[in-house]
Amino acid sequence: MTARKRYWLMKSEPDTFSIDDLERVGVEPWNGVRNYQARNFMRDGMQVGDGVLFYHSNCAVPGIAGLAKVNSRAYPDPTQFDKKSDYYDPKSTPEEPRWMLVDVAFDRKLKRIIALDEIKQHAAALGEGFALTSRGSRLSVMPVTAAQWKYLLSLE
DNA sequence: GCCAACGTTGGC
DNA sequence: GCCAACGTTGGC
C-alpha cells in the first residue's frame, strides 16, 4: 500500500545548483543539508514520487523555478564522510550517520519564476504556518500542503 | 556586502 | 540545563 503523495519545497542557490542544472543531470542527490528539521522531513516524511517545488534562494529573484520529484528513500549523505567536502562532519560515522538525503529528479521548469515577492502577496491565502512566508524562517526543506501546492501553481 | 533572525556549540 | 558567543542563511 502506498501512502498519499506529499508535497515539499526545497531551496537551492542557483549559483551552486539551479533548476537548469537539475534538468541537465536529471537526478541529483540532495546533499549538504545540515539542519535537523530539514533532515527529518527528508528522512521521515518523504516518499518516492512526492512533488517538490524547486526554489531558487540567495539570488537576484528568489522564487519557485521548477518542479521536481522525490526519487529515492532517504539514505546517508556521503559528503558527511568526505574530509575534502565542505559538508564534512567529523562527528558523523558510517555506523551512525547523522545526515540523510534523498535523490531529486527533474520534472519541469515553470513557465516563469514565481517570485518570493509575489508569493508574499498571497501569504494570507497560503496560511500562517507556511515557512516560506513566515518571518525569519531559514528552513531549506519544508512541507507544502496539497492546497498550497495547487494555489502556488495556479499563479504560474 | 550588510545584517536580522535563527540554530548550534560549549563553558559553566 | 542555561545562555552567550558564534556561525549560517538568505533577503535586501
CSV table of C-alpha atoms (C1' of nucleotides) in Angstrom, one decimal:
chain,number,residue,atom,x,y,z
A,1,MET,CA,0.0,0.0,0.0
A,2,THR,CA,1.3,3.4,-0.9
A,3,ALA,CA,0.6,6.5,1.2
A,4,ARG,CA,-0.8,9.5,-0.4
A,5,LYS,CA,1.6,11.8,-2.3
A,6,ARG,CA,3.1,14.6,-0.3
A,7,TYR,CA,4.5,17.9,-1.4
A,8,TRP,CA,7.6,19.8,-0.4
A,9,LEU,CA,9.6,22.9,-1.1
A,10,MET,CA,13.4,22.6,-1.4
A,11,LYS,CA,15.7,25.6,-1.6
A,12,SER,CA,18.9,25.7,-3.7
A,13,GLU,CA,21.2,28.6,-4.5
A,14,PRO,CA,21.2,28.8,-8.3
A,15,ASP,CA,24.8,29.8,-8.4
A,16,THR,CA,25.6,26.4,-6.9
A,17,PHE,CA,22.8,24.2,-8.3
A,18,SER,CA,19.9,25.6,-10.3
A,19,ILE,CA,16.8,24.1,-12.0
A,20,ASP,CA,18.8,24.2,-15.2
A,21,ASP,CA,21.5,22.1,-13.6
A,22,LEU,CA,18.9,19.6,-12.4
A,23,GLU,CA,17.4,19.5,-15.9
A,24,ARG,CA,20.9,18.7,-17.3
A,25,VAL,CA,21.7,15.9,-14.8
A,26,GLY,CA,18.2,14.5,-14.5
A,27,VAL,CA,18.6,13.2,-10.9
A,28,GLU,CA,20.6,14.7,-8.1
A,29,PRO,CA,21.4,13.6,-4.6
A,30,TRP,CA,20.3,16.5,-2.4
A,31,ASN,CA,23.5,16.7,-0.4
A,32,GLY,CA,24.6,19.3,2.1
A,33,VAL,CA,21.5,19.7,4.2
A,34,ARG,CA,22.9,20.2,7.7
A,35,ASN,CA,19.8,21.2,9.6
A,36,TYR,CA,18.0,18.7,11.7
A,37,GLN,CA,14.5,19.8,10.9
A,38,ALA,CA,15.2,19.7,7.2
A,39,ARG,CA,16.8,16.3,7.6
A,40,ASN,CA,13.8,14.9,9.5
A,41,PHE,CA,11.5,16.0,6.7
A,42,MET,CA,13.6,14.1,4.2
A,43,ARG,CA,14.2,11.1,6.4
A,44,ASP,CA,10.7,10.7,7.9
A,45,GLY,CA,8.4,12.4,5.6
A,46,MET,CA,9.5,11.9,2.0
A,47,GLN,CA,8.4,9.1,-0.2
A,48,VAL,CA,9.3,8.3,-3.8
A,49,GLY,CA,7.1,10.2,-6.1
A,50,ASP,CA,6.4,13.2,-3.8
A,51,GLY,CA,6.2,16.6,-5.5
A,52,VAL,CA,8.9,19.2,-5.0
A,53,LEU,CA,8.8,22.9,-5.6
A,54,PHE,CA,12.4,23.8,-6.6
A,55,TYR,CA,13.1,27.2,-5.1
A,56,HIS,CA,16.0,29.5,-6.0
A,57,SER,CA,17.4,31.2,-2.9
A,58,ASN,CA,20.1,33.8,-2.3
A,59,CYS,CA,19.9,35.3,-5.8
A,60,ALA,CA,18.6,38.3,-7.8
A,61,VAL,CA,15.0,37.0,-8.0
A,62,PRO,CA,14.3,34.4,-5.3
A,63,GLY,CA,11.3,32.2,-6.1
A,64,ILE,CA,10.0,28.9,-7.3
A,65,ALA,CA,11.7,28.0,-10.5
A,66,GLY,CA,10.5,24.5,-11.3
A,67,LEU,CA,9.1,21.2,-10.3
A,68,ALA,CA,10.9,18.0,-9.2
A,69,LYS,CA,10.1,14.7,-7.7
A,70,VAL,CA,11.5,12.7,-4.8
A,71,ASN,CA,13.3,9.9,-6.5
A,72,SER,CA,14.6,7.8,-3.6
A,73,ARG,CA,14.1,7.0,0.0
A,74,ALA,CA,16.4,8.7,2.4
A,75,TYR,CA,19.9,7.4,2.7
A,76,PRO,CA,23.1,8.7,4.4
A,77,ASP,CA,24.6,11.8,2.7
A,78,PRO,CA,28.0,10.6,1.6
A,79,THR,CA,29.5,14.1,1.7
A,80,GLN,CA,29.4,13.9,5.6
A,81,PHE,CA,32.2,11.3,5.5
A,82,ASP,CA,34.3,13.1,2.9
A,83,LYS,CA,37.1,15.1,4.5
A,84,LYS,CA,37.6,17.1,1.4
A,85,SER,CA,34.0,18.1,1.2
A,86,ASP,CA,32.6,21.4,2.5
A,87,TYR,CA,29.9,19.3,4.1
A,88,TYR,CA,32.3,17.0,6.0
A,89,ASP,CA,31.1,16.3,9.5
A,90,PRO,CA,33.7,14.8,11.8
A,91,LYS,CA,31.1,13.9,14.3
A,92,SER,CA,29.2,11.6,12.0
A,93,THR,CA,30.2,8.0,11.4
A,94,PRO,CA,29.0,5.4,8.8
A,95,GLU,CA,27.7,3.3,11.6
A,96,GLU,CA,25.7,6.1,12.9
A,97,PRO,CA,25.2,8.7,10.1
A,98,ARG,CA,23.9,12.0,11.2
A,99,TRP,CA,22.8,13.4,7.9
A,100,MET,CA,20.4,11.9,5.3
A,101,LEU,CA,19.4,12.9,1.8
A,102,VAL,CA,17.0,11.9,-1.0
A,103,ASP,CA,17.6,11.9,-4.7
A,104,VAL,CA,15.6,14.5,-6.5
A,105,ALA,CA,14.5,14.1,-10.2
A,106,PHE,CA,13.8,16.9,-12.7
A,107,ASP,CA,10.2,17.3,-13.6
A,108,ARG,CA,9.8,20.6,-15.4
A,109,LYS,CA,10.7,24.2,-15.3
A,110,LEU,CA,7.9,26.7,-14.6
A,111,LYS,CA,6.9,29.0,-17.5
A,112,ARG,CA,8.1,31.8,-15.3
A,113,ILE,CA,9.7,32.2,-11.9
A,114,ILE,CA,7.0,32.6,-9.2
A,115,ALA,CA,9.0,35.2,-7.2
A,116,LEU,CA,9.1,35.4,-3.4
A,117,ASP,CA,7.9,38.9,-3.8
A,118,GLU,CA,4.7,37.7,-5.4
A,119,ILE,CA,4.3,34.7,-3.0
A,120,LYS,CA,4.4,37.1,-0.1
A,121,GLN,CA,1.4,38.9,-1.5
A,122,HIS,CA,-0.5,35.7,-1.1
A,123,ALA,CA,0.7,35.0,2.4
A,124,ALA,CA,-2.8,35.1,3.8
A,125,ALA,CA,-4.2,32.6,1.4
A,126,LEU,CA,-1.2,30.3,2.0
A,127,GLY,CA,-1.7,30.3,5.7
A,128,GLU,CA,0.2,31.4,8.8
A,129,GLY,CA,2.2,28.2,9.2
A,130,PHE,CA,3.9,28.4,5.8
A,131,ALA,CA,7.6,28.5,6.5
A,132,LEU,CA,8.5,30.3,3.3
A,133,THR,CA,6.4,33.4,4.1
A,134,SER,CA,6.9,33.3,7.9
A,135,ARG,CA,9.4,35.8,9.0
A,136,GLY,CA,12.9,34.8,9.7
A,137,SER,CA,12.5,31.2,8.6
A,138,ARG,CA,15.6,29.7,7.0
A,139,LEU,CA,14.3,26.2,6.6
A,140,SER,CA,15.7,24.8,3.3
A,141,VAL,CA,13.3,21.8,3.1
A,142,MET,CA,9.7,22.3,4.2
A,143,PRO,CA,6.4,20.6,3.7
A,144,VAL,CA,3.8,22.1,1.4
A,145,THR,CA,0.1,21.1,1.7
A,146,ALA,CA,-1.8,19.9,-1.4
A,147,ALA,CA,-3.8,23.2,-1.1
A,148,GLN,CA,-0.7,25.3,-1.0
A,149,TRP,CA,0.8,23.4,-3.9
A,150,LYS,CA,-2.3,23.9,-6.0
A,151,TYR,CA,-2.5,27.6,-5.1
A,152,LEU,CA,1.1,28.3,-5.8
A,153,LEU,CA,1.0,26.6,-9.2
A,154,SER,CA,-2.2,28.5,-10.1
A,155,LEU,CA,0.0,31.6,-10.1
A,156,GLU,CA,2.2,30.3,-12.8
B,1,DG,C1',28.1,43.3,1.2
B,2,DC,C1',25.0,44.1,5.2
B,3,DC,C1',22.7,42.3,8.8
B,4,DA,C1',18.4,40.3,11.2
B,5,DA,C1',17.0,36.0,12.5
B,6,DC,C1',17.9,31.8,13.8
B,7,DG,C1',20.3,27.2,15.1
B,8,DT,C1',24.2,25.1,17.3
B,9,DT,C1',28.0,24.9,20.5
B,10,DG,C1',30.3,24.7,24.7
B,11,DG,C1',31.6,26.8,29.2
B,12,DC,C1',29.8,27.0,33.5
C,1,DG,C1',20.3,22.8,31.6
C,2,DC,C1',21.1,27.8,30.9
C,3,DC,C1',22.7,31.1,27.8
C,4,DA,C1',26.4,33.9,25.5
C,5,DA,C1',29.1,33.5,21.6
C,6,DC,C1',29.5,32.1,17.3
C,7,DG,C1',28.3,30.6,12.5
C,8,DT,C1',24.9,30.4,8.8
C,9,DT,C1',21.0,31.6,6.0
C,10,DG,C1',19.1,34.4,2.8
C,11,DG,C1',16.5,38.7,1.7
C,12,DC,C1',17.6,43.1,0.5
